[in-house]
């Protein structure tokens, strides 16, 4: 595969997707657009076009299978009369369900320029390949997601039947053999197959009976042009790349990155595995706790919970097609610049997953299909495990926009503009939104404080506050998966007296967000409480985590003599107070933090900020997941806070401006160069070469490059870098 994904896509209107299928020597383009109207969600249309690649033969053969299925109470039946030779003309399916009402799906034959191979060989000769083959099947509802396996099994059964009758010699050609049986009618799963020679095109038209009028091929073609123009116009107003990335090649790149993030938004529904044993060992209070928790997990009786539903973006449609709590806050930052109403719907959906204690599962693996993509040892969720509260980054952005009154006048070129920024244009609606789930925010916040607390008193630690210290639960010797930084070096061996710098920093950001929301809602007593927590956190970051010896922020633990010691592995952990926006322009430690980031022998690289210092003993060792690679989400937080410092007077303002401009260019060049070279965005990037690594087509937080391109250069600074 030479690349695939959305070139342009808007959740509310549709867009264009291309698939560059190098192996089959064909490029597929799918134009999908929505037609609003009626009482059941409106109608939609899909145009599918195939173009042979440059290395393809003139008579390239391609088979395309479209399938439709229906779950739950409802019907879906092929209207056409059955014909063993195939169906001529339009294939029509009539359907009905409680949610969708009555509807019709039409699959057109396409234009007269479509060509097809000739048929040959009995009984395959009875299938006319210039017709459409339709096979209607019935399967248990829980098996319907396995459409690929069902299709291949169905085709194999057809082949086996032919071989049993005719032997395995003189078989028909593959394009005749690998076809579905022509058995159209009733069922809950329908395969519709076409075989083409050369370039091809056809439409799939979905018309709701409650819509004002049905979708036609002509209306679809007209609508595609309107939708694509609307997308380009809106993108140029809200997310257009700024110099030096304002050329046409960067415009297409930025549109693709954003569109693939938006194109990954989906609705997920199903049961999930949750350990509700609440074993005492999960509190991780004893030395050697990781062994106790492992034993407790082995004894736990895991049960399916739910079903639950979630509306969310995802990191990767191919590899991570599910919701991740700490990823989602980053996903929503680009989306919030495009459609705040959509963003707030997704935030609300996540908080509705919360249990009565305030816990939200960090990975939402909903249903049997989702579980097939996850190794068994990672499928169970634990109600004592947290995850970075990045959704509060989105809420802070929302608060910033409310304060700045950033919604512009209505965009007449966008029929949905009033809906996208409704809360920003109507402050009373923004207040109502926050008021509606403020109790959930509080519950979640206090769950963090209750379950992820760190011990100050037992070890005679000197700190401004005895309460503002935090420790991730879910620790093993090699990992803290709950932190999101998995294999980043931590204290060895693990100890119940550990204090984690990244977590107290996240708590500082979360507390600041809660204070601002409480102030906006007029919750004065709450705001006062949050202000007190925030003050304690900021002081304790210095008191508990600053190492005068190493001149950096560090984790802390307890040594063999029951004394507090710092564990310093310079990298993302060390700069977390900056990442969370907790260092003021006049902070006594800001200079050391900026110098650490800026040092090419420590964190700085030509491709972005390394996750771990080149000088650290664990650099590029073990799994090397968070032990050197450049991650776009962390780099975005660095850049965002450099931007803030660059706009604030202080002793390090010029340094911040210089670092900001250089880092911005490095990050964009890294992601763009690999996208141009490979056709994909990547999960992480090599700090020595800039090469994309791990998961390809990773359009989750790597799409933050869109925001980075739209931020613009800053004037001033100096040239040390």
mmCIF file of N, CA and C in Angstrom, residues 332-445:
data_model
loop_
_atom_site.group_PDB
_atom_site.id
_atom_site.type_symbol
_atom_site.label_atom_id
_atom_site.label_comp_id
_atom_site.label_asym_id
_atom_site.label_seq_id
_atom_site.Cartn_x
_atom_site.Cartn_y
_atom_site.Cartn_z
ATOM 1 N N UNK A 332 -8.524 16.177 20.270
ATOM 2 C CA UNK A 332 -9.576 17.177 20.182
ATOM 3 C C UNK A 332 -9.056 18.606 20.031
ATOM 4 N N UNK A 333 -7.771 18.820 20.236
ATOM 5 C CA UNK A 333 -7.242 20.177 20.076
ATOM 6 C C UNK A 333 -7.335 20.669 18.627
ATOM 7 N N UNK A 334 -6.928 19.867 17.620
ATOM 8 C CA UNK A 334 -7.171 20.323 16.237
ATOM 9 C C UNK A 334 -8.657 20.392 15.903
ATOM 10 N N UNK A 335 -9.422 19.415 16.377
ATOM 11 C CA UNK A 335 -10.846 19.366 16.045
ATOM 12 C C UNK A 335 -11.579 20.564 16.632
ATOM 13 N N UNK A 336 -11.147 21.025 17.816
ATOM 14 C CA UNK A 336 -11.820 22.158 18.455
ATOM 15 C C UNK A 336 -11.640 23.448 17.657
ATOM 16 N N UNK A 337 -10.568 23.540 16.883
ATOM 17 C CA UNK A 337 -10.381 24.717 16.041
ATOM 18 C C UNK A 337 -11.324 24.708 14.840
ATOM 19 N N UNK A 338 -11.830 23.541 14.529
ATOM 20 C CA UNK A 338 -12.705 23.368 13.367
ATOM 21 C C UNK A 338 -14.178 23.367 13.760
ATOM 22 N N UNK A 339 -14.473 22.688 14.876
ATOM 23 C CA UNK A 339 -15.872 22.459 15.243
ATOM 24 C C UNK A 339 -15.946 22.255 16.756
ATOM 25 N N UNK A 340 -16.191 23.338 17.503
ATOM 26 C CA UNK A 340 -16.210 23.245 18.960
ATOM 27 C C UNK A 340 -17.406 22.445 19.457
ATOM 28 N N UNK A 341 -18.539 22.559 18.789
ATOM 29 C CA UNK A 341 -19.723 21.811 19.214
ATOM 30 C C UNK A 341 -19.470 20.310 19.138
ATOM 31 N N UNK A 342 -18.866 19.852 18.053
ATOM 32 C CA UNK A 342 -18.500 18.449 17.906
ATOM 33 C C UNK A 342 -17.531 18.036 19.011
ATOM 34 N N UNK A 343 -16.550 18.887 19.280
ATOM 35 C CA UNK A 343 -15.557 18.600 20.319
ATOM 36 C C UNK A 343 -16.224 18.402 21.672
ATOM 37 N N UNK A 344 -17.140 19.289 22.020
ATOM 38 C CA UNK A 344 -17.803 19.209 23.319
ATOM 39 C C UNK A 344 -18.705 17.981 23.419
ATOM 40 N N UNK A 345 -19.286 17.565 22.301
ATOM 41 C CA UNK A 345 -20.066 16.318 22.299
ATOM 42 C C UNK A 345 -19.182 15.125 22.651
ATOM 43 N N UNK A 346 -17.973 15.110 22.095
ATOM 44 C CA UNK A 346 -17.056 13.999 22.360
ATOM 45 C C UNK A 346 -16.590 14.030 23.815
ATOM 46 N N UNK A 347 -16.272 15.213 24.330
ATOM 47 C CA UNK A 347 -15.878 15.323 25.742
ATOM 48 C C UNK A 347 -16.994 14.810 26.645
ATOM 49 N N UNK A 348 -18.216 15.219 26.368
ATOM 50 C CA UNK A 348 -19.359 14.770 27.172
ATOM 51 C C UNK A 348 -19.511 13.254 27.106
ATOM 52 N N UNK A 349 -19.295 12.680 25.925
ATOM 53 C CA UNK A 349 -19.428 11.230 25.772
ATOM 54 C C UNK A 349 -18.435 10.491 26.656
ATOM 55 N N UNK A 350 -17.195 10.989 26.728
ATOM 56 C CA UNK A 350 -16.193 10.350 27.584
ATOM 57 C C UNK A 350 -16.587 10.425 29.058
ATOM 58 N N UNK A 351 -17.066 11.582 29.493
ATOM 59 C CA UNK A 351 -17.402 11.719 30.912
ATOM 60 C C UNK A 351 -18.640 10.907 31.292
ATOM 61 N N UNK A 352 -19.465 10.569 30.326
ATOM 62 C CA UNK A 352 -20.618 9.722 30.615
ATOM 63 C C UNK A 352 -20.229 8.262 30.836
ATOM 64 N N UNK A 353 -18.976 7.925 30.555
ATOM 65 C CA UNK A 353 -18.479 6.576 30.855
ATOM 66 C C UNK A 353 -18.100 6.425 32.326
ATOM 67 N N UNK A 354 -18.065 7.515 33.051
ATOM 68 C CA UNK A 354 -17.580 7.515 34.424
ATOM 69 C C UNK A 354 -18.453 6.645 35.334
ATOM 70 N N UNK A 355 -17.802 5.914 36.253
ATOM 71 C CA UNK A 355 -18.561 5.125 37.215
ATOM 72 C C UNK A 355 -18.921 5.984 38.425
ATOM 73 N N UNK A 356 -19.572 5.369 39.410
ATOM 74 C CA UNK A 356 -20.066 6.137 40.551
ATOM 75 C C UNK A 356 -18.948 6.722 41.408
ATOM 76 N N UNK A 357 -17.731 6.169 41.275
ATOM 77 C CA UNK A 357 -16.606 6.681 42.057
ATOM 78 C C UNK A 357 -15.872 7.823 41.367
ATOM 79 N N UNK A 358 -16.017 7.924 40.049
ATOM 80 C CA UNK A 358 -15.318 8.963 39.305
ATOM 81 C C UNK A 358 -14.270 8.424 38.350
ATOM 82 N N UNK A 359 -14.215 7.102 38.206
ATOM 83 C CA UNK A 359 -13.217 6.467 37.339
ATOM 84 C C UNK A 359 -13.714 6.380 35.904
ATOM 85 N N UNK A 360 -12.800 6.626 34.960
ATOM 86 C CA UNK A 360 -13.044 6.402 33.535
ATOM 87 C C UNK A 360 -11.957 5.459 33.040
ATOM 88 N N UNK A 361 -12.339 4.379 32.405
ATOM 89 C CA UNK A 361 -11.368 3.419 31.885
ATOM 90 C C UNK A 361 -10.448 4.068 30.865
ATOM 91 N N UNK A 362 -9.156 3.770 30.975
ATOM 92 C CA UNK A 362 -8.192 4.470 30.127
ATOM 93 C C UNK A 362 -8.207 3.983 28.686
ATOM 94 N N UNK A 363 -8.665 2.766 28.460
ATOM 95 C CA UNK A 363 -8.747 2.235 27.096
ATOM 96 C C UNK A 363 -10.127 1.614 26.920
ATOM 97 N N UNK A 364 -10.877 2.098 25.956
ATOM 98 C CA UNK A 364 -12.256 1.661 25.772
ATOM 99 C C UNK A 364 -12.323 0.594 24.683
ATOM 100 N N UNK A 365 -12.274 -0.662 25.142
ATOM 101 C CA UNK A 365 -12.279 -1.810 24.235
ATOM 102 C C UNK A 365 -13.687 -2.394 24.281
ATOM 103 N N UNK A 366 -14.571 -1.852 23.475
ATOM 104 C CA UNK A 366 -15.995 -2.141 23.575
ATOM 105 C C UNK A 366 -16.428 -3.168 22.534
ATOM 106 N N UNK A 367 -16.783 -4.357 23.001
ATOM 107 C CA UNK A 367 -17.316 -5.378 22.123
ATOM 108 C C UNK A 367 -16.284 -6.388 21.661
ATOM 109 N N UNK A 368 -16.790 -7.507 21.144
ATOM 110 C CA UNK A 368 -15.926 -8.620 20.731
ATOM 111 C C UNK A 368 -14.997 -8.220 19.594
ATOM 112 N N UNK A 369 -15.499 -7.434 18.653
ATOM 113 C CA UNK A 369 -14.654 -7.021 17.531
ATOM 114 C C UNK A 369 -13.469 -6.204 18.016
ATOM 115 N N UNK A 370 -13.705 -5.265 18.924
ATOM 116 C CA UNK A 370 -12.619 -4.442 19.448
ATOM 117 C C UNK A 370 -11.588 -5.293 20.178
ATOM 118 N N UNK A 371 -12.040 -6.317 20.892
ATOM 119 C CA UNK A 371 -11.104 -7.153 21.660
ATOM 120 C C UNK A 371 -10.186 -7.969 20.759
ATOM 121 N N UNK A 372 -10.594 -8.226 19.526
ATOM 122 C CA UNK A 372 -9.716 -8.986 18.632
ATOM 123 C C UNK A 372 -8.469 -8.198 18.248
ATOM 124 N N UNK A 373 -8.485 -6.878 18.452
ATOM 125 C CA UNK A 373 -7.342 -6.040 18.091
ATOM 126 C C UNK A 373 -6.406 -5.786 19.265
ATOM 127 N N UNK A 374 -6.690 -6.398 20.424
ATOM 128 C CA UNK A 374 -5.921 -6.113 21.638
ATOM 129 C C UNK A 374 -5.415 -7.421 22.239
ATOM 130 N N UNK A 375 -4.113 -7.528 22.538
ATOM 131 C CA UNK A 375 -3.613 -8.725 23.225
ATOM 132 C C UNK A 375 -4.386 -8.963 24.522
ATOM 133 N N UNK A 376 -4.607 -10.223 24.846
ATOM 134 C CA UNK A 376 -5.468 -10.578 25.972
ATOM 135 C C UNK A 376 -5.012 -9.936 27.284
ATOM 136 N N UNK A 377 -3.697 -9.830 27.484
ATOM 137 C CA UNK A 377 -3.197 -9.303 28.755
ATOM 138 C C UNK A 377 -3.485 -7.813 28.931
ATOM 139 N N UNK A 378 -3.908 -7.129 27.859
ATOM 140 C CA UNK A 378 -4.200 -5.704 27.968
ATOM 141 C C UNK A 378 -5.689 -5.390 27.864
ATOM 142 N N UNK A 379 -6.534 -6.398 27.835
ATOM 143 C CA UNK A 379 -7.955 -6.161 27.607
ATOM 144 C C UNK A 379 -8.700 -5.716 28.860
ATOM 145 N N UNK A 380 -8.238 -6.136 30.027
ATOM 146 C CA UNK A 380 -8.963 -5.846 31.269
ATOM 147 C C UNK A 380 -8.637 -4.438 31.751
ATOM 148 N N UNK A 381 -9.663 -3.699 32.146
ATOM 149 C CA UNK A 381 -9.495 -2.365 32.721
ATOM 150 C C UNK A 381 -9.673 -2.446 34.239
ATOM 151 N N UNK A 382 -8.939 -1.570 34.952
ATOM 152 C CA UNK A 382 -8.905 -1.615 36.413
ATOM 153 C C UNK A 382 -9.353 -0.279 36.991
ATOM 154 N N UNK A 383 -10.375 -0.282 37.849
ATOM 155 C CA UNK A 383 -10.945 0.969 38.370
ATOM 156 C C UNK A 383 -10.059 1.751 39.334
ATOM 157 N N UNK A 384 -8.849 1.271 39.602
ATOM 158 C CA UNK A 384 -7.917 2.039 40.430
ATOM 159 C C UNK A 384 -6.797 2.635 39.576
ATOM 160 N N UNK A 385 -6.842 2.406 38.260
ATOM 161 C CA UNK A 385 -5.819 2.921 37.358
ATOM 162 C C UNK A 385 -6.293 4.230 36.730
ATOM 163 N N UNK A 386 -5.413 5.218 36.742
ATOM 164 C CA UNK A 386 -5.709 6.509 36.128
ATOM 165 C C UNK A 386 -5.034 6.597 34.761
ATOM 166 N N UNK A 387 -5.137 7.752 34.150
ATOM 167 C CA UNK A 387 -4.504 8.074 32.883
ATOM 168 C C UNK A 387 -4.400 9.588 32.824
ATOM 169 N N UNK A 388 -3.422 10.137 32.136
ATOM 170 C CA UNK A 388 -3.302 11.599 32.090
ATOM 171 C C UNK A 388 -4.618 12.265 31.692
ATOM 172 N N UNK A 389 -5.062 13.260 32.461
ATOM 173 C CA UNK A 389 -6.388 13.883 32.245
ATOM 174 C C UNK A 389 -6.369 14.923 31.136
ATOM 175 N N UNK A 390 -6.049 14.499 29.924
ATOM 176 C CA UNK A 390 -5.842 15.456 28.831
ATOM 177 C C UNK A 390 -7.131 16.109 28.343
ATOM 178 N N UNK A 391 -8.293 15.551 28.686
ATOM 179 C CA UNK A 391 -9.530 16.217 28.296
ATOM 180 C C UNK A 391 -9.629 17.603 28.914
ATOM 181 N N UNK A 392 -8.909 17.816 30.014
ATOM 182 C CA UNK A 392 -8.923 19.132 30.637
ATOM 183 C C UNK A 392 -8.117 20.147 29.815
ATOM 184 N N UNK A 393 -7.200 19.663 28.962
ATOM 185 C CA UNK A 393 -6.556 20.567 28.009
ATOM 186 C C UNK A 393 -7.597 21.175 27.071
ATOM 187 N N UNK A 394 -8.558 20.360 26.675
ATOM 188 C CA UNK A 394 -9.614 20.819 25.778
ATOM 189 C C UNK A 394 -10.532 21.800 26.491
ATOM 190 N N UNK A 395 -10.874 21.477 27.749
ATOM 191 C CA UNK A 395 -11.736 22.374 28.508
ATOM 192 C C UNK A 395 -11.041 23.716 28.750
ATOM 193 N N UNK A 396 -9.723 23.683 28.966
ATOM 194 C CA UNK A 396 -8.989 24.946 29.110
ATOM 195 C C UNK A 396 -9.027 25.753 27.814
ATOM 196 N N UNK A 397 -8.873 25.083 26.700
ATOM 197 C CA UNK A 397 -8.958 25.765 25.408
ATOM 198 C C UNK A 397 -10.348 26.372 25.222
ATOM 199 N N UNK A 398 -11.370 25.645 25.623
ATOM 200 C CA UNK A 398 -12.748 26.142 25.558
ATOM 201 C C UNK A 398 -12.903 27.395 26.415
ATOM 202 N N UNK A 399 -12.333 27.349 27.636
ATOM 203 C CA UNK A 399 -12.410 28.507 28.524
ATOM 204 C C UNK A 399 -11.671 29.710 27.916
ATOM 205 N N UNK A 400 -10.526 29.436 27.298
ATOM 206 C CA UNK A 400 -9.771 30.517 26.655
ATOM 207 C C UNK A 400 -10.595 31.180 25.558
ATOM 208 N N UNK A 401 -11.279 30.354 24.771
ATOM 209 C CA UNK A 401 -12.064 30.894 23.667
ATOM 210 C C UNK A 401 -13.277 31.673 24.178
ATOM 211 N N UNK A 402 -13.871 31.196 25.260
ATOM 212 C CA UNK A 402 -14.989 31.940 25.855
ATOM 213 C C UNK A 402 -14.503 33.305 26.335
ATOM 214 N N UNK A 403 -13.368 33.295 27.030
ATOM 215 C CA UNK A 403 -12.818 34.541 27.570
ATOM 216 C C UNK A 403 -12.453 35.512 26.463
ATOM 217 N N UNK A 404 -11.892 34.976 25.377
ATOM 218 C CA UNK A 404 -11.474 35.841 24.266
ATOM 219 C C UNK A 404 -12.616 36.188 23.327
ATOM 220 N N UNK A 405 -13.772 35.504 23.542
ATOM 221 C CA UNK A 405 -14.914 35.687 22.643
ATOM 222 C C UNK A 405 -14.462 35.520 21.198
ATOM 223 N N UNK A 406 -13.833 34.350 20.956
ATOM 224 C CA UNK A 406 -13.103 34.149 19.701
ATOM 225 C C UNK A 406 -13.972 33.755 18.516
ATOM 226 N N UNK A 407 -15.261 33.472 18.742
ATOM 227 C CA UNK A 407 -16.108 33.109 17.603
ATOM 228 C C UNK A 407 -16.301 34.316 16.697
ATOM 229 N N UNK A 408 -15.995 34.135 15.429
ATOM 230 C CA UNK A 408 -16.127 35.228 14.481
ATOM 231 C C UNK A 408 -17.563 35.284 13.966
ATOM 232 N N UNK A 409 -17.811 36.209 13.061
ATOM 233 C CA UNK A 409 -19.128 36.282 12.460
ATOM 234 C C UNK A 409 -19.441 35.038 11.655
ATOM 235 N N UNK A 410 -20.704 34.842 11.353
ATOM 236 C CA UNK A 410 -21.121 33.652 10.626
ATOM 237 C C UNK A 410 -20.422 33.557 9.273
ATOM 238 N N UNK A 411 -20.012 32.333 8.929
ATOM 239 C CA UNK A 411 -19.372 32.057 7.647
ATOM 240 C C UNK A 411 -20.453 31.608 6.676
ATOM 241 N N UNK A 412 -20.830 32.465 5.761
ATOM 242 C CA UNK A 412 -21.937 32.166 4.848
ATOM 243 C C UNK A 412 -21.620 31.009 3.914
ATOM 244 N N UNK A 413 -20.329 30.700 3.724
ATOM 245 C CA UNK A 413 -19.964 29.601 2.825
ATOM 246 C C UNK A 413 -20.102 28.242 3.494
ATOM 247 N N UNK A 414 -20.334 28.227 4.815
ATOM 248 C CA UNK A 414 -20.422 26.974 5.561
ATOM 249 C C UNK A 414 -21.820 26.850 6.163
ATOM 250 N N UNK A 415 -22.650 25.928 5.666
ATOM 251 C CA UNK A 415 -24.025 25.814 6.167
ATOM 252 C C UNK A 415 -24.112 25.382 7.627
ATOM 253 N N UNK A 416 -23.005 24.885 8.189
ATOM 254 C CA UNK A 416 -23.027 24.409 9.566
ATOM 255 C C UNK A 416 -22.269 25.325 10.524
ATOM 256 N N UNK A 417 -21.843 26.476 10.060
ATOM 257 C CA UNK A 417 -20.983 27.322 10.886
ATOM 258 C C UNK A 417 -21.664 27.735 12.190
ATOM 259 N N UNK A 418 -22.925 28.036 12.144
ATOM 260 C CA UNK A 418 -23.619 28.463 13.360
ATOM 261 C C UNK A 418 -23.662 27.350 14.398
ATOM 262 N N UNK A 419 -23.774 26.104 13.925
ATOM 263 C CA UNK A 419 -23.822 24.966 14.849
ATOM 264 C C UNK A 419 -22.443 24.702 15.437
ATOM 265 N N UNK A 420 -21.408 24.784 14.630
ATOM 266 C CA UNK A 420 -20.058 24.421 15.070
ATOM 267 C C UNK A 420 -19.592 25.257 16.266
ATOM 268 N N UNK A 421 -19.943 26.521 16.296
ATOM 269 C CA UNK A 421 -19.451 27.411 17.339
ATOM 270 C C UNK A 421 -20.598 28.017 18.155
ATOM 271 N N UNK A 422 -21.651 27.250 18.298
ATOM 272 C CA UNK A 422 -22.855 27.774 18.954
ATOM 273 C C UNK A 422 -22.558 28.248 20.373
ATOM 274 N N UNK A 423 -21.834 27.432 21.147
ATOM 275 C CA UNK A 423 -21.552 27.796 22.536
ATOM 276 C C UNK A 423 -20.650 29.024 22.621
ATOM 277 N N UNK A 424 -19.759 29.194 21.651
ATOM 278 C CA UNK A 424 -18.860 30.339 21.680
ATOM 279 C C UNK A 424 -19.591 31.629 21.316
ATOM 280 N N UNK A 425 -20.635 31.521 20.512
ATOM 281 C CA UNK A 425 -21.394 32.709 20.133
ATOM 282 C C UNK A 425 -22.469 33.058 21.163
ATOM 283 N N UNK A 426 -22.828 32.076 21.969
ATOM 284 C CA UNK A 426 -23.887 32.280 22.958
ATOM 285 C C UNK A 426 -23.333 31.862 24.321
ATOM 286 N N UNK A 427 -22.788 32.824 25.035
ATOM 287 C CA UNK A 427 -22.087 32.518 26.289
ATOM 288 C C UNK A 427 -22.976 31.818 27.297
ATOM 289 N N UNK A 428 -24.290 32.115 27.263
ATOM 290 C CA UNK A 428 -25.183 31.445 28.213
ATOM 291 C C UNK A 428 -25.251 29.946 27.941
ATOM 292 N N UNK A 429 -25.100 29.546 26.669
ATOM 293 C CA UNK A 429 -25.095 28.126 26.340
ATOM 294 C C UNK A 429 -23.780 27.475 26.772
ATOM 295 N N UNK A 430 -22.689 28.219 26.689
ATOM 296 C CA UNK A 430 -21.413 27.700 27.192
ATOM 297 C C UNK A 430 -21.498 27.440 28.687
ATOM 298 N N UNK A 431 -22.124 28.372 29.414
ATOM 299 C CA UNK A 431 -22.295 28.197 30.858
ATOM 300 C C UNK A 431 -23.164 26.972 31.139
ATOM 301 N N UNK A 432 -24.231 26.817 30.392
ATOM 302 C CA UNK A 432 -25.123 25.671 30.592
ATOM 303 C C UNK A 432 -24.397 24.357 30.329
ATOM 304 N N UNK A 433 -23.559 24.353 29.296
ATOM 305 C CA UNK A 433 -22.791 23.138 29.001
ATOM 306 C C UNK A 433 -21.909 22.769 30.182
ATOM 307 N N UNK A 434 -21.150 23.736 30.693
ATOM 308 C CA UNK A 434 -20.255 23.466 31.822
ATOM 309 C C UNK A 434 -21.035 23.088 33.070
ATOM 310 N N UNK A 435 -22.150 23.768 33.292
ATOM 311 C CA UNK A 435 -22.960 23.498 34.481
ATOM 312 C C UNK A 435 -23.545 22.093 34.436
ATOM 313 N N UNK A 436 -23.878 21.656 33.230
ATOM 314 C CA UNK A 436 -24.526 20.350 33.058
ATOM 315 C C UNK A 436 -23.660 19.213 33.567
ATOM 316 N N UNK A 437 -22.356 19.249 33.268
ATOM 317 C CA UNK A 437 -21.558 18.122 33.749
ATOM 318 C C UNK A 437 -20.419 18.530 34.683
ATOM 319 N N UNK A 438 -20.566 19.705 35.283
ATOM 320 C CA UNK A 438 -19.635 20.110 36.335
ATOM 321 C C UNK A 438 -19.582 19.091 37.474
ATOM 322 N N UNK A 439 -20.722 18.516 37.912
ATOM 323 C CA UNK A 439 -20.632 17.478 38.954
ATOM 324 C C UNK A 439 -19.772 16.288 38.538
ATOM 325 N N UNK A 440 -19.806 15.922 37.256
ATOM 326 C CA UNK A 440 -18.967 14.818 36.787
ATOM 327 C C UNK A 440 -17.493 15.208 36.809
ATOM 328 N N UNK A 441 -17.199 16.442 36.442
ATOM 329 C CA UNK A 441 -15.810 16.914 36.484
ATOM 330 C C UNK A 441 -15.268 16.860 37.911
ATOM 331 N N UNK A 442 -16.079 17.302 38.855
ATOM 332 C CA UNK A 442 -15.656 17.275 40.260
ATOM 333 C C UNK A 442 -15.435 15.842 40.735
ATOM 334 N N UNK A 443 -16.354 14.969 40.377
ATOM 335 C CA UNK A 443 -16.226 13.574 40.809
ATOM 336 C C UNK A 443 -14.947 12.961 40.267
ATOM 337 N N UNK A 444 -14.660 13.244 39.008
ATOM 338 C CA UNK A 444 -13.451 12.710 38.395
ATOM 339 C C UNK A 444 -12.200 13.298 39.055
ATOM 340 N N UNK A 445 -12.213 14.578 39.311
ATOM 341 C CA UNK A 445 -11.076 15.250 39.937
ATOM 342 C C UNK A 445 -10.791 14.670 41.325
#
